[in-house]
mmCIF file of C-alpha atoms and ligand atoms in Angstrom:
data_model
loop_
_atom_site.group_PDB
_atom_site.id
_atom_site.type_symbol
_atom_site.label_atom_id
_atom_site.label_comp_id
_atom_site.label_asym_id
_atom_site.label_seq_id
_atom_site.Cartn_x
_atom_site.Cartn_y
_atom_site.Cartn_z
ATOM 1 C CA UNK Q 883 0.000 0.000 0.000
ATOM 2 C CA UNK Q 884 2.879 2.348 0.787
ATOM 3 C CA UNK Q 885 4.429 1.647 -2.598
ATOM 4 C CA UNK Q 886 1.109 2.346 -4.234
ATOM 5 C CA UNK Q 887 1.009 5.755 -2.569
ATOM 6 C CA UNK Q 888 4.626 6.492 -3.433
ATOM 7 C CA UNK Q 889 4.715 5.220 -7.024
ATOM 8 C CA UNK Q 890 1.192 5.109 -8.436
ATOM 9 C CA UNK Q 891 -1.336 7.175 -6.513
ATOM 10 C CA UNK Q 892 0.780 10.258 -6.044
ATOM 11 C CA UNK Q 893 -1.077 13.405 -4.938
ATOM 12 C CA UNK Q 894 -0.185 15.527 -7.968
ATOM 13 C CA UNK Q 895 -0.038 12.978 -10.747
ATOM 14 C CA UNK Q 896 -1.902 9.720 -10.037
ATOM 15 C CA UNK Q 897 -1.253 6.973 -12.605
ATOM 16 C CA UNK Q 898 -4.762 5.605 -12.661
ATOM 17 C CA UNK Q 899 -4.175 3.672 -15.883
ATOM 18 C CA UNK Q 900 -1.755 1.255 -14.185
ATOM 19 C CA UNK Q 901 -3.368 1.293 -10.744
ATOM 20 C CA UNK Q 902 -4.531 -2.076 -9.374
ATOM 21 C CA UNK Q 903 -7.339 -0.301 -7.503
ATOM 22 C CA UNK Q 904 -8.765 1.572 -10.436
ATOM 23 C CA UNK Q 905 -11.854 -0.649 -10.573
ATOM 24 C CA UNK Q 906 -12.836 0.185 -7.005
ATOM 25 C CA UNK Q 907 -11.544 3.733 -6.747
ATOM 26 C CA UNK Q 908 -14.251 6.243 -5.863
ATOM 27 C CA UNK Q 909 -12.050 9.230 -6.736
ATOM 28 C CA UNK Q 910 -11.584 7.873 -10.242
ATOM 29 C CA UNK Q 911 -15.242 6.923 -10.642
ATOM 30 C CA UNK Q 912 -16.299 10.434 -9.660
ATOM 31 C CA UNK Q 913 -13.551 12.074 -11.665
ATOM 32 C CA UNK Q 914 -12.030 13.674 -8.578
ATOM 33 C CA UNK Q 915 -8.502 12.308 -8.707
ATOM 34 C CA UNK Q 916 -7.177 15.842 -8.853
ATOM 35 C CA UNK Q 917 -8.848 16.765 -5.578
ATOM 36 C CA UNK Q 918 -8.696 13.562 -3.492
ATOM 37 C CA UNK Q 919 -6.867 13.322 -1.200
ATOM 38 C CA UNK Q 920 -6.826 17.015 -0.369
ATOM 39 C CA UNK Q 921 -3.247 18.089 0.314
ATOM 40 C CA UNK Q 922 -2.652 19.347 3.806
ATOM 41 C CA UNK Q 923 -2.277 23.092 3.833
ATOM 42 C CA UNK Q 924 1.102 24.319 4.924
ATOM 43 C CA UNK Q 925 1.063 26.292 8.132
ATOM 44 C CA UNK Q 926 1.397 29.974 7.326
ATOM 45 C CA UNK Q 927 4.832 31.450 7.955
ATOM 46 C CA UNK Q 928 5.032 33.815 10.901
ATOM 47 C CA UNK Q 929 7.443 36.732 10.870
ATOM 48 C CA UNK Q 930 9.233 37.596 14.100
ATOM 49 C CA UNK Q 931 11.645 40.382 14.834
ATOM 50 C CA UNK Q 932 14.385 40.337 17.459
ATOM 51 C CA UNK Q 933 16.932 42.818 18.738
ATOM 52 C CA UNK Q 934 20.211 41.334 19.939
ATOM 53 C CA UNK Q 935 23.053 43.155 21.690
ATOM 54 C CA UNK Q 936 26.768 42.435 21.689
ATOM 55 C CA UNK Q 937 27.890 44.289 24.805
ATOM 56 C CA UNK Q 938 31.634 44.813 24.766
ATOM 57 C CA UNK Q 939 33.734 45.698 27.757
ATOM 58 C CA UNK Q 940 37.526 45.671 27.648
ATOM 59 C CA UNK Q 941 37.775 42.845 25.125
ATOM 60 C CA UNK Q 942 34.985 40.801 26.702
ATOM 61 C CA UNK Q 943 31.490 40.202 25.459
ATOM 62 C CA UNK Q 944 28.426 39.209 27.431
ATOM 63 C CA UNK Q 945 26.739 35.927 26.456
ATOM 64 C CA UNK Q 946 23.918 33.855 27.838
ATOM 65 C CA UNK Q 947 23.078 30.178 27.767
ATOM 66 C CA UNK Q 948 19.655 29.171 26.539
ATOM 67 C CA UNK Q 949 17.667 27.372 29.240
ATOM 68 C CA UNK Q 950 16.468 23.791 28.991
ATOM 69 C CA UNK Q 951 13.093 23.159 27.451
ATOM 70 C CA UNK Q 952 13.397 25.710 24.653
ATOM 71 C CA UNK Q 953 14.628 25.514 21.072
ATOM 72 C CA UNK Q 954 18.429 25.325 20.964
ATOM 73 C CA UNK Q 955 18.584 24.604 24.703
ATOM 74 C CA UNK Q 956 22.129 24.734 26.026
ATOM 75 C CA UNK Q 957 23.438 26.842 23.163
ATOM 76 C CA UNK Q 958 24.844 30.289 23.806
ATOM 77 C CA UNK Q 959 23.678 33.596 22.404
ATOM 78 C CA UNK Q 960 23.874 37.337 22.873
ATOM 79 C CA UNK Q 961 21.128 38.933 24.965
ATOM 80 C CA UNK Q 962 18.130 39.352 22.687
ATOM 81 C CA UNK Q 963 14.426 40.006 22.805
ATOM 82 C CA UNK Q 964 11.520 39.698 20.463
ATOM 83 C CA UNK Q 965 10.302 43.177 19.626
ATOM 84 C CA UNK Q 966 7.415 44.957 17.986
ATOM 85 C CA UNK Q 967 7.639 46.565 14.559
ATOM 86 C CA UNK Q 968 8.071 50.047 16.050
ATOM 87 C CA UNK Q 969 10.676 49.081 18.674
ATOM 88 C CA UNK Q 970 13.819 51.192 19.115
ATOM 89 C CA UNK Q 971 17.108 49.537 20.136
ATOM 90 C CA UNK Q 972 18.108 52.415 22.418
ATOM 91 C CA UNK Q 973 14.869 52.132 24.386
ATOM 92 C CA UNK Q 974 15.339 48.385 24.771
ATOM 93 C CA UNK Q 975 18.951 48.797 25.858
ATOM 94 C CA UNK Q 976 17.827 51.293 28.462
ATOM 95 C CA UNK Q 977 14.916 49.232 29.752
ATOM 96 C CA UNK Q 978 16.299 45.699 29.606
ATOM 97 C CA UNK Q 979 20.022 46.291 29.988
ATOM 98 C CA UNK Q 980 19.998 49.472 32.063
ATOM 99 C CA UNK Q 981 22.360 50.909 29.454
ATOM 100 C CA UNK Q 982 20.701 54.213 28.848
ATOM 101 C CA UNK Q 983 23.861 56.157 28.063
ATOM 102 C CA UNK Q 984 25.409 53.874 25.454
ATOM 103 C CA UNK Q 985 24.131 54.202 21.911
ATOM 104 C CA UNK Q 986 23.588 50.796 20.238
ATOM 105 C CA UNK Q 987 25.416 50.731 16.884
ATOM 106 C CA UNK Q 988 23.969 48.509 14.147
ATOM 107 C CA UNK Q 989 26.129 45.433 13.498
ATOM 108 C CA UNK Q 990 24.181 43.201 11.114
ATOM 109 C CA UNK Q 991 20.851 41.582 10.327
ATOM 110 C CA UNK Q 992 20.529 37.803 10.350
ATOM 111 C CA UNK Q 993 17.466 36.245 8.777
ATOM 112 C CA UNK Q 994 16.794 32.659 9.742
ATOM 113 C CA UNK Q 995 13.912 30.217 9.868
ATOM 114 C CA UNK Q 996 12.872 27.841 12.601
ATOM 115 C CA UNK Q 997 9.943 25.637 11.582
ATOM 116 C CA UNK Q 998 7.290 28.107 10.376
ATOM 117 C CA UNK Q 999 8.890 31.156 11.977
ATOM 118 C CA UNK Q 1000 10.782 33.599 9.785
ATOM 119 C CA UNK Q 1001 13.019 35.360 12.245
ATOM 120 C CA UNK Q 1002 14.848 38.602 11.685
ATOM 121 C CA UNK Q 1003 17.599 39.205 14.201
ATOM 122 C CA UNK Q 1004 18.884 42.782 14.216
ATOM 123 C CA UNK Q 1005 22.177 42.912 16.051
ATOM 124 C CA UNK Q 1006 23.673 45.956 17.710
ATOM 125 C CA UNK Q 1007 26.971 46.606 19.425
ATOM 126 C CA UNK Q 1008 27.133 48.498 22.692
ATOM 127 C CA UNK Q 1009 30.411 49.779 24.104
ATOM 128 C CA UNK Q 1010 29.559 51.248 27.492
ATOM 129 C CA UNK Q 1011 31.869 53.805 29.059
ATOM 130 C CA UNK Q 1012 31.800 52.008 32.410
ATOM 131 C CA UNK Q 1013 31.522 48.312 33.202
ATOM 132 C CA UNK Q 1014 27.815 47.564 33.004
ATOM 133 C CA UNK Q 1015 25.973 45.812 35.802
ATOM 134 C CA UNK Q 1016 23.656 43.512 33.968
ATOM 135 C CA UNK Q 1017 21.726 42.608 37.078
ATOM 136 C CA UNK Q 1018 18.637 41.570 35.145
ATOM 137 C CA UNK Q 1019 20.532 39.011 33.077
ATOM 138 C CA UNK Q 1020 22.099 35.650 33.760
ATOM 139 C CA UNK Q 1021 25.195 35.137 31.701
ATOM 140 C CA UNK Q 1022 28.948 35.451 31.496
ATOM 141 C CA UNK Q 1023 31.613 37.802 30.268
ATOM 142 C CA UNK Q 1024 33.726 35.972 27.739
ATOM 143 C CA UNK Q 1025 36.892 37.142 25.989
ATOM 144 C CA UNK Q 1026 35.933 38.007 22.431
ATOM 145 C CA UNK Q 1027 38.547 35.597 21.095
ATOM 146 C CA UNK Q 1028 36.812 32.718 22.902
ATOM 147 C CA UNK Q 1029 33.500 33.149 21.118
ATOM 148 C CA UNK Q 1030 34.686 30.540 18.630
ATOM 149 C CA UNK Q 1031 35.022 27.980 21.397
ATOM 150 C CA UNK Q 1032 31.447 27.929 22.635
ATOM 151 C CA UNK Q 1033 28.407 26.519 20.834
ATOM 152 C CA UNK Q 1034 26.410 29.506 19.666
ATOM 153 C CA UNK Q 1035 23.055 29.180 17.929
ATOM 154 C CA UNK Q 1036 23.385 29.384 14.151
ATOM 155 C CA UNK Q 1037 22.004 32.927 13.967
ATOM 156 C CA UNK Q 1038 24.224 34.201 16.762
ATOM 157 C CA UNK Q 1039 27.231 32.418 15.258
ATOM 158 C CA UNK Q 1040 26.756 34.556 12.148
ATOM 159 C CA UNK Q 1041 26.471 37.648 14.303
ATOM 160 C CA UNK Q 1042 29.623 36.635 16.201
ATOM 161 C CA UNK Q 1043 31.521 36.325 12.921
ATOM 162 C CA UNK Q 1044 30.423 39.817 11.936
ATOM 163 C CA UNK Q 1045 31.362 41.101 15.365
ATOM 164 C CA UNK Q 1046 34.857 39.644 15.124
ATOM 165 C CA UNK Q 1047 35.303 41.019 11.597
ATOM 166 C CA UNK Q 1048 34.176 44.458 12.762
ATOM 167 C CA UNK Q 1049 36.475 44.317 15.776
ATOM 168 C CA UNK Q 1050 39.509 43.446 13.625
ATOM 169 C CA UNK Q 1051 39.006 46.402 11.302
HETATM 170 S S1 SF4 E 174 -7.319 4.784 -9.504
HETATM 171 FE FE1 SF4 E 174 -7.650 5.815 -7.569
HETATM 172 S S2 SF4 E 174 -6.210 4.863 -6.179
HETATM 173 FE FE2 SF4 E 174 -5.580 4.351 -8.283
HETATM 174 S S3 SF4 E 174 -4.092 5.952 -8.844
HETATM 175 FE FE3 SF4 E 174 -6.083 6.643 -9.550
HETATM 176 S S4 SF4 E 174 -6.840 7.870 -7.875
HETATM 177 FE FE4 SF4 E 174 -5.181 6.671 -7.040
#
């Protein structure tokens, strides 16, 4: 039966002429082979927007580990948040990072998909004048050169590469 579905009764181009079931097939009898079975509709893609921040302090960058029970659990990433279409990075840096003085500088945009989500990660670099106290965040300061040694999520790996390139210029 599986071979029949794979080789003969394919959804887009059923080969009714060679089908062993053609005598009993209701779809064929009713001339509905184009419509039966109805193909499952693909789930609509959902766009999501994130702001991420590479906070640099004396050659170190702040990274966080993703908690268990979420996608990419255990991987590392830069602090990031899902944001609304009208969000401003400076306002987020002030509210979530308590970095009101430092102006986030655009680093790069990474588009990536996870299942039906089309994610746009907009990355910014922040170089605070004083060592920031990121009391609201759990994470670690890591020497920039060691970013290559930890497992980052694919999107944040791309951002890390851009960060390193920008830092070497
Ligand atoms: S006869 Fe029916 S079961 Fe056979 S290939 Fe055509 S539609 Fe499929």
